[in-house]
Short mmCIF file of C-alpha atoms and ligand atoms in Angstrom, two decimals:
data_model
loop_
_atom_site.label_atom_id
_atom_site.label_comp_id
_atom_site.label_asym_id
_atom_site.label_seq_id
_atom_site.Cartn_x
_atom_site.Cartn_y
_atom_site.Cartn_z
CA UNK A 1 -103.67 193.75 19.88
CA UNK A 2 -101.44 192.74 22.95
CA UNK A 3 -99.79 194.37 25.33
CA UNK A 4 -96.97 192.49 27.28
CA UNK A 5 -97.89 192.04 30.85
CA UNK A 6 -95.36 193.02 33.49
CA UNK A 7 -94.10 190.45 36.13
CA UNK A 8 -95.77 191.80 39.57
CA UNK A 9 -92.33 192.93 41.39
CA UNK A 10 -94.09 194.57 44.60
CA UNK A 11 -96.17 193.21 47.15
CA UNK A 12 -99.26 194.65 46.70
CA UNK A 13 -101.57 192.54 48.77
CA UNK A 14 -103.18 195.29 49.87
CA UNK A 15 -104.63 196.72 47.07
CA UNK A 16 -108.05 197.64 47.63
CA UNK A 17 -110.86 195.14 46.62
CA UNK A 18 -113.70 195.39 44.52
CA UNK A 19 -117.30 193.72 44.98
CA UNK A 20 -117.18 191.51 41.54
CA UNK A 21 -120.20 192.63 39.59
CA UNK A 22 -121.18 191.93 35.82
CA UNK A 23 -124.04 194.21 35.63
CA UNK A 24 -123.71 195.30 32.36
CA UNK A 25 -125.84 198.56 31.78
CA UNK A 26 -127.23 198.48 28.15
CA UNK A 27 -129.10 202.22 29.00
CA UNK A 28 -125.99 204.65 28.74
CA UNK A 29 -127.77 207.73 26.60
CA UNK A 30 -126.39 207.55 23.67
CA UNK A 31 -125.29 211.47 22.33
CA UNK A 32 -125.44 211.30 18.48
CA UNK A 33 -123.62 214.83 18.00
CA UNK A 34 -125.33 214.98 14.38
CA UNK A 35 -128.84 214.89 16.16
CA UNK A 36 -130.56 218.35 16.80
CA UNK A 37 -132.12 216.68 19.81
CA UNK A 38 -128.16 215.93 21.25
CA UNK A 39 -128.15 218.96 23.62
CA UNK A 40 -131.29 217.36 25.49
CA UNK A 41 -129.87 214.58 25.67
CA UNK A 42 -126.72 215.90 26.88
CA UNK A 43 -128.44 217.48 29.52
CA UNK A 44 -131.17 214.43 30.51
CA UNK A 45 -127.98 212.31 30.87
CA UNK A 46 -125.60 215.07 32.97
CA UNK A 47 -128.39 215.05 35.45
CA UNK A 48 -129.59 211.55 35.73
CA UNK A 49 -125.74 209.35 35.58
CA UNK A 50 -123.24 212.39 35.21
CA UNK A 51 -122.49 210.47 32.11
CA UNK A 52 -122.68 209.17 28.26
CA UNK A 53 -121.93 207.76 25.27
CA UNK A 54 -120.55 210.10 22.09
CA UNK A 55 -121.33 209.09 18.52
CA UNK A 56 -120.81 210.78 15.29
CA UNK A 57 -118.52 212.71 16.91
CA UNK A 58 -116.29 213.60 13.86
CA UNK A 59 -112.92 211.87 15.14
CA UNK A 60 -111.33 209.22 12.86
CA UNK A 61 -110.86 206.11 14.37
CA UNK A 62 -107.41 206.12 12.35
CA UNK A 63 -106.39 208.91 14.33
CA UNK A 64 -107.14 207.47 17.68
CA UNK A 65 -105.20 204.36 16.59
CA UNK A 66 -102.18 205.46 15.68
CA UNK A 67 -101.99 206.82 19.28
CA UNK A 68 -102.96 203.99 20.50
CA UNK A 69 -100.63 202.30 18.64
CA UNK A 70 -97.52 204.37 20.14
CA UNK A 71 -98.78 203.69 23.84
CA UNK A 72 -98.89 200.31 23.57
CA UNK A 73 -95.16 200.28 21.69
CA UNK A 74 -94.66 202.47 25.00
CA UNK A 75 -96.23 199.68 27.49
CA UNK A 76 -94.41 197.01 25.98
CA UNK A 77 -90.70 198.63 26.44
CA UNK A 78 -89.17 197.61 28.77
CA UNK A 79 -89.56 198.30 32.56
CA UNK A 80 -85.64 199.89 33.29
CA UNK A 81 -87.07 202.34 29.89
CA UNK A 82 -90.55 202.96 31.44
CA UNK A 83 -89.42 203.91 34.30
CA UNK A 84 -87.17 206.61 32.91
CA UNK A 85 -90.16 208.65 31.42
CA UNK A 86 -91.20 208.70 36.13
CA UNK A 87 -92.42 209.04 38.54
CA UNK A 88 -95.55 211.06 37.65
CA UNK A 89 -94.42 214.05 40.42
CA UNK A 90 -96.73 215.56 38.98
CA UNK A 91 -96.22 214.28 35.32
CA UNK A 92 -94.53 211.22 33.40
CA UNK A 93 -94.71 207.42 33.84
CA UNK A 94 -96.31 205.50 36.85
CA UNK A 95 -97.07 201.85 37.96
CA UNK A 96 -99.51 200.49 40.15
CA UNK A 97 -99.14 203.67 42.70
CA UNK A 98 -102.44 205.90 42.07
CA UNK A 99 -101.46 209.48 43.03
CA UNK A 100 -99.27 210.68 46.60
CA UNK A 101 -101.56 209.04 49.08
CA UNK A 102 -101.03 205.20 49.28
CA UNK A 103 -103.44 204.38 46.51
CA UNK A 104 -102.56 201.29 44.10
CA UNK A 105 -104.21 199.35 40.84
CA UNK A 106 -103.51 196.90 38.25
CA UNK A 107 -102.32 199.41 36.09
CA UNK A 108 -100.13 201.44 34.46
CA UNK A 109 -99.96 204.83 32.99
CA UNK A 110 -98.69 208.09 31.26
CA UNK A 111 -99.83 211.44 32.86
CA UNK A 112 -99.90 214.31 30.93
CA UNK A 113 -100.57 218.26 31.65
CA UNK A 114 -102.10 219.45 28.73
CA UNK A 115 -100.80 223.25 29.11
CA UNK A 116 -97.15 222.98 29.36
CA UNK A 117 -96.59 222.11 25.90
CA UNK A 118 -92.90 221.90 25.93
CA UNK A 119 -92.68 219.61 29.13
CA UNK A 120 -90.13 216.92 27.53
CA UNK A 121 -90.89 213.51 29.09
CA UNK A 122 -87.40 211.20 28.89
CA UNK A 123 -88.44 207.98 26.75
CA UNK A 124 -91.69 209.37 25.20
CA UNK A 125 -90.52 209.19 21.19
CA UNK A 126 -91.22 212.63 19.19
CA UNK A 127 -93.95 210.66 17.31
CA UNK A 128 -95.63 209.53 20.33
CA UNK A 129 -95.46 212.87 21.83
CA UNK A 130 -96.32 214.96 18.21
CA UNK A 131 -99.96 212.37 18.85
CA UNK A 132 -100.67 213.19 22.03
CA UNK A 133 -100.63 217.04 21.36
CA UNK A 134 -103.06 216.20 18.42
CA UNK A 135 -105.18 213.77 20.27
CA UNK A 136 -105.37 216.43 23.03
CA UNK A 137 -106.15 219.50 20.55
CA UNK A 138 -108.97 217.12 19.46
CA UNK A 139 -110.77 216.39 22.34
CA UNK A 140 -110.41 219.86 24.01
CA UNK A 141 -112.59 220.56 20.78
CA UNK A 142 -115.14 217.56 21.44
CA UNK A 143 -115.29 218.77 24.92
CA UNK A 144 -115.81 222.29 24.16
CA UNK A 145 -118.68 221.09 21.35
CA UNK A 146 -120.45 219.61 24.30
CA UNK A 147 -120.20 222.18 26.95
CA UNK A 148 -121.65 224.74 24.41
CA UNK A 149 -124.90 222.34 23.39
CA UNK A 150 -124.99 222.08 27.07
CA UNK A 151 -125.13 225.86 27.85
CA UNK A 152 -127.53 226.25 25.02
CA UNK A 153 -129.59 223.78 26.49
CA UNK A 154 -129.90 225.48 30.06
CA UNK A 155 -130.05 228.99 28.47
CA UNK A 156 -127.52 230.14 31.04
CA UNK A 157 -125.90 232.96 28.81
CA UNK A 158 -123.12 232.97 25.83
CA UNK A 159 -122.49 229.19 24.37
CA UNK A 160 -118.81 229.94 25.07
CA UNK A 161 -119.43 230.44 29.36
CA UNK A 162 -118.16 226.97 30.02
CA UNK A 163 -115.89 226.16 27.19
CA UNK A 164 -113.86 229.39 27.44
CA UNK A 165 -112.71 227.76 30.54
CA UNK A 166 -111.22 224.79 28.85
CA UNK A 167 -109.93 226.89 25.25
CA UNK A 168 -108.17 229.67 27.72
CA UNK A 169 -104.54 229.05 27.57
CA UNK A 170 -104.23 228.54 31.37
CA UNK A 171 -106.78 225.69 31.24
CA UNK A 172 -105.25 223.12 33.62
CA UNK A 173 -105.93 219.98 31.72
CA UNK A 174 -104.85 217.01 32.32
CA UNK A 175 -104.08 213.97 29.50
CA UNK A 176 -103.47 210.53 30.59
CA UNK A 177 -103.35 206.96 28.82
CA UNK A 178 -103.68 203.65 31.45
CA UNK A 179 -102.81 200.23 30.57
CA UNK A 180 -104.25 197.60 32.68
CA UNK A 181 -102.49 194.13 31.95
CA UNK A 182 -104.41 191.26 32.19
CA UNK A 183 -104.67 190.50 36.09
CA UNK A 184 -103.54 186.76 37.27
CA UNK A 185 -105.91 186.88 39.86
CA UNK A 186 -108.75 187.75 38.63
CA UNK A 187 -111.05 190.10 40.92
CA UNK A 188 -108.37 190.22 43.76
CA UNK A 189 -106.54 193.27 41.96
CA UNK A 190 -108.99 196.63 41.28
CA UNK A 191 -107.41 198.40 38.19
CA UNK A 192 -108.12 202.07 39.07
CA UNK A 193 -110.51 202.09 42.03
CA UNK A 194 -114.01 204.53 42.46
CA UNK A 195 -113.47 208.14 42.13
CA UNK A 196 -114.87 210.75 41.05
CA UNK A 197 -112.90 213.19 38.74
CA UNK A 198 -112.34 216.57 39.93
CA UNK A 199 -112.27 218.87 36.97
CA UNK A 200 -114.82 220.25 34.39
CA UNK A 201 -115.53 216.98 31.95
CA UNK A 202 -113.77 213.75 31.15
CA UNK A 203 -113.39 212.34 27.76
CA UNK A 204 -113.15 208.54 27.65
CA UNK A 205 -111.93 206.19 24.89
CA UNK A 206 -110.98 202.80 25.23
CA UNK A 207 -110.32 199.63 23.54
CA UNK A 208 -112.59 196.98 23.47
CA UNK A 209 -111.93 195.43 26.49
CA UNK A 210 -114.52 195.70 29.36
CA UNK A 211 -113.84 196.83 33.33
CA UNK A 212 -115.38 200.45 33.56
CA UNK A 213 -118.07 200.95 35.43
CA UNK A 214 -119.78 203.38 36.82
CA UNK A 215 -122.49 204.03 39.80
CA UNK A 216 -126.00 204.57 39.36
CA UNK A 217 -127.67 207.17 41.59
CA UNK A 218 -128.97 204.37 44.19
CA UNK A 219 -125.07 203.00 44.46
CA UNK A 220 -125.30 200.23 42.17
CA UNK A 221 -122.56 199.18 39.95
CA UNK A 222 -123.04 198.84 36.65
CA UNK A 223 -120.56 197.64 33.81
CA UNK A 224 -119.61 199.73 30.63
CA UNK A 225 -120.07 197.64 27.53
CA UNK A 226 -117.26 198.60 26.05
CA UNK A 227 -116.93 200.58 22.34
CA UNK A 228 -113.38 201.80 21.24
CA UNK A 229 -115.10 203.80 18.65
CA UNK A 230 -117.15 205.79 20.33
CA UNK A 231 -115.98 208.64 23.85
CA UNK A 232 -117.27 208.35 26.96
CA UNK A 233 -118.06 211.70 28.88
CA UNK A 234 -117.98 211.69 32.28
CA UNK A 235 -118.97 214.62 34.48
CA UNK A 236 -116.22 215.85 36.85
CA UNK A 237 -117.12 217.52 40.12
CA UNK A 238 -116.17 221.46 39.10
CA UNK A 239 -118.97 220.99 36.89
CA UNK A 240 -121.65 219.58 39.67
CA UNK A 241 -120.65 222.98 41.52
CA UNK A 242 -120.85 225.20 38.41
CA UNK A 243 -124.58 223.86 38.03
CA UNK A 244 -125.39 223.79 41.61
CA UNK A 245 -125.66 220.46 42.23
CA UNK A 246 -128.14 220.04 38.73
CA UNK A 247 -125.52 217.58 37.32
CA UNK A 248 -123.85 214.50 38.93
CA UNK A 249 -120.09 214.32 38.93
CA UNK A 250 -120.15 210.35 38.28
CA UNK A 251 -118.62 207.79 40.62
CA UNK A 252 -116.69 205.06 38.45
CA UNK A 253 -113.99 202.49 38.64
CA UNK A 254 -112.31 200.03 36.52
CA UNK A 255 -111.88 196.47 37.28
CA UNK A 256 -108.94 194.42 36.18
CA UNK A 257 -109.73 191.51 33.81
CA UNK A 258 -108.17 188.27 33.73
CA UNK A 259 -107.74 188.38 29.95
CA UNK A 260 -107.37 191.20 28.01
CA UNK A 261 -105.43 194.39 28.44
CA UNK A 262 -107.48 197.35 28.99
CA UNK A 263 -105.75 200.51 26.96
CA UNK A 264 -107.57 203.84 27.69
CA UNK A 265 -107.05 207.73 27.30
CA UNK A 266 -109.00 210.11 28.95
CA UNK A 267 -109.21 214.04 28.57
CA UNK A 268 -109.75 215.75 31.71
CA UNK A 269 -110.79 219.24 30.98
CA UNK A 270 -110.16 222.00 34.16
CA UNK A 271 -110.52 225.69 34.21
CA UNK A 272 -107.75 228.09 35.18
CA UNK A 273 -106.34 227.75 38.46
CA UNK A 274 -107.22 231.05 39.47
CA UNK A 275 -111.04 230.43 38.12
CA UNK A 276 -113.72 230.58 40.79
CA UNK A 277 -115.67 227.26 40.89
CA UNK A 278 -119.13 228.54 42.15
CA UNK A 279 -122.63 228.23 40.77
CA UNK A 280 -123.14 230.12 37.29
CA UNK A 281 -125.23 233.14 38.40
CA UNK A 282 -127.54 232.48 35.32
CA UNK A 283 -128.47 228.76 36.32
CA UNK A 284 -129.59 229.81 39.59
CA UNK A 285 -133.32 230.31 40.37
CA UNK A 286 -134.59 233.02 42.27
CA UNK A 287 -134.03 232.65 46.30
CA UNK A 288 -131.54 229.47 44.73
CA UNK A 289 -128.43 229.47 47.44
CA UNK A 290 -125.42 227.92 46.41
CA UNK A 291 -124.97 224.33 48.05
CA UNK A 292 -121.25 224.85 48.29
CA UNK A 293 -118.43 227.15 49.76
CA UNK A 294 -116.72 229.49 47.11
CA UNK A 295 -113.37 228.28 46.11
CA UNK A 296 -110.91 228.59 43.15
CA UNK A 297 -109.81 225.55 41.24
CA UNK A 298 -106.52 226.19 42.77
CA UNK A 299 -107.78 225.11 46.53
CA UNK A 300 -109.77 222.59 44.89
CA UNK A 301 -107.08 220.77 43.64
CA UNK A 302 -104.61 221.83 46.45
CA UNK A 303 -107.37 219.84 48.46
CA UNK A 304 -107.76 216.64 46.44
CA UNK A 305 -103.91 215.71 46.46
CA UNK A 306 -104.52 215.15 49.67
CA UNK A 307 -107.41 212.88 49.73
CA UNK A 308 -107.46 209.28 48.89
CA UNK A 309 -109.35 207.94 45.33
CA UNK A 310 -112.15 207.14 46.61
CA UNK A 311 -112.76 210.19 49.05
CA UNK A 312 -115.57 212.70 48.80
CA UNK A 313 -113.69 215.29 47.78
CA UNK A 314 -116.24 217.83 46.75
CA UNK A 315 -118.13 216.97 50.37
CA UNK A 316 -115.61 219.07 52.48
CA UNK A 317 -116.64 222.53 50.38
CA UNK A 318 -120.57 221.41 50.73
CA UNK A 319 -122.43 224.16 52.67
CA UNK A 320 -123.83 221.50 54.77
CA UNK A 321 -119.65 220.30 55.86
CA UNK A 322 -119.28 220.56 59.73
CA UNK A 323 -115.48 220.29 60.94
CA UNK A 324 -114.87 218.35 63.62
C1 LIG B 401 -105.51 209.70 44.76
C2 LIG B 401 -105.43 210.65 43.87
C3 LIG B 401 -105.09 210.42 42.43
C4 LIG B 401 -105.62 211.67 41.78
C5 LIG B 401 -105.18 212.69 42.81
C6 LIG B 401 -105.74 212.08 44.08
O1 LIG B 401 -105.16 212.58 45.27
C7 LIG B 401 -107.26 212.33 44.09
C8 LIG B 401 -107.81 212.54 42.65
C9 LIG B 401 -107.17 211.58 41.64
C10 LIG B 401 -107.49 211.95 40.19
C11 LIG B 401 -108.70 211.19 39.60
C12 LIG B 401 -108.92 211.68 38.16
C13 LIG B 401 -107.61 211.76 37.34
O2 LIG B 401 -107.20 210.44 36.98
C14 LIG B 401 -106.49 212.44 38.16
C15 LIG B 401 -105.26 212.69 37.29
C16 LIG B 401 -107.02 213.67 38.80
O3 LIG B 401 -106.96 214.81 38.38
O4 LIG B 401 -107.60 213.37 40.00
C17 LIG B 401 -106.24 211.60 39.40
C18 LIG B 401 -105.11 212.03 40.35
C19 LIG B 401 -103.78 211.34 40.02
O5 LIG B 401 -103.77 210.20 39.52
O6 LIG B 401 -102.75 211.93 40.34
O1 LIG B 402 -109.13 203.89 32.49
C1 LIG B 402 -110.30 204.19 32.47
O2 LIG B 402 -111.10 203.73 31.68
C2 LIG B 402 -110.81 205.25 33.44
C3 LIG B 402 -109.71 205.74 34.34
C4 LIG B 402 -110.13 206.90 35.17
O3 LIG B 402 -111.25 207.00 35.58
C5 LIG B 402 -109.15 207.96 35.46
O4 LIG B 402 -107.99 207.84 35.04
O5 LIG B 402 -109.55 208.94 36.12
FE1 LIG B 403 -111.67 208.91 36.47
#
């Protein structure tokens, strides 16, 4: 499968850098959703990396391909047609620039909201847009699955008190599919640089091509190996503050290879915007304090379009935050 690279028409010599690593990690937990045991694991792996690795998860791979398949007929159009489905204020087609506040990576990429279902994007063909809405309805669903083994798991109340958040019809999901061409200079270019996301969970799939990685809890970098037939969850930083700082909202990155392009789509699943983002009252133990200031997903957001990628976002509403 090959995906067209695009002549580099912007000087971008200061992208930011990464530290060239090829750690790869071979102990991602593994989350067999047939397994009785998965909602331990689940849990074991939320707390130690914020992250894991979804098998037997029910999704045909022929469904994830044919999606696939329409982005990458979308990445190879060309640029003059791209760039009529953009800029991505807040929504559509972007290149190299990574949100409003100067950040930029070797890639390119459809963003998506997940609840305005009618939002037309120029250049996005009915088919490709008909597979998105079923791709989406599919891993709201896989996401849900695994936010109700993980309430089971804690024994914090109904199996529903963090998935509601994502099946109400205000959810403020997000949807987004990145291509990262193969980078001429290899290790000069990040694709997408660290972050941490800022919603509930993110749902990773990929192709086979390496460059994500994500941070252990003592900093180090550590490489994905990559599966396209299995989802990636990554924990986003709401749901660090809905369990009190219990689970890890995972740093991660991609780096741009010299070879191969790198297609992935990623679920992020947010609450309302109106939804308070504070410790569940059932996790907490007795005497517990939350670690963070109450807010509603609304300020969170409003907060993180103004940071930079690789800001501490969630640090500003820590209890422990002194302003200046
Ligand atoms: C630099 C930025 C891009 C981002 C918005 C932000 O100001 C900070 C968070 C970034 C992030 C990371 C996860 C998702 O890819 C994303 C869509 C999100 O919700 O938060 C992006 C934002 C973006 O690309 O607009
Ligand atoms: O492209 C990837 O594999 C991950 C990208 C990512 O972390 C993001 O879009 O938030
Ligand atoms: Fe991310």
């Amino acid at each position: 499968m090959v995906v067209v690279s695009q002549p580099v028409d912007e000087n971008f010599a200061h992208i930011r850098t990464c530290k060239p690593t090829s750690n790869i990690f071979t102990e991602i937990p593994v989350v067999d959703l047939l397994d009785p045991d998965a909602k331990t694991i689940i849990v074991e792996a939320c707390k130690e990396f914020g992250f894991f690795k979804v098998i037997n998860h029910g999704v045909p791979l022929e469904f994830i391909a044919r999606l696939e398949d329409e982005a990458i007929k979308f990445f190879n159009s060309p640029q003059p047609e791209k760039e009529k489905s953009g800029p991505p204020n807040p929504f559509g087609y972007g290149d190299k620039k990574i949100g409003p506040n100067g950040d930029v990576g070797w890639v390119e990429y459809l963003l998506f909201s997940t609840n305005s279902r009618k939002l037309i994007l120029p250049g996005v063909s009915e088919s490709f847009w008909s597979f998105v809405n079923e791709y989406v309805s599919a891993m709201r669903n896989l996401a849900c699955e695994v936010l109700e083994k993980t309430a089971e798991e804690l024994q914090i109340g109904p199996r529903d008190i963090l998935s509601k958040l994502l099946r109400d019809e205000k959810s403020d999901s997000y949807f987004r599919i990145n291509h990262y061409p193969p980078c001429p200079e290899l290790q000069a270019w990040s694709g997408f640089g660290d972050h941490t996301d800022p919603q509930i969970i993110s749902i990773v799939r990929s192709n086979n091509t390496s460059g994500l990685q994500i941070s252990l809890k003592d900093g180090t970098w550590v490489s994905v190996p990559p599966d396209h037939s299995s989802f990636f969850i990554n924990v986003g930083d709401s749901l660090q503050v809905l369990t009190n700082g219990r689970f890890r909202s995972v740093r991660h990155r991609v780096l741009a290879g010299s070879l191969n392009s790198r297609i992935s789509m990623i679920f992020f699943g947010g609450p309302p915007l109106t939804e308070k983002i504070t410790p569940l009252s059932s996790i907490m133990e007795q005497g517990e304090e939350s670690l963070y200031n109450e807010f509603t997903w609304y300020d969170y957001k409003k907060s993180a379009y103004k940071t930079r990628l690789s800001d501490n976002r969630l640090g500003l509403f820590e209890k422990s935050f002194t302003h200046n």
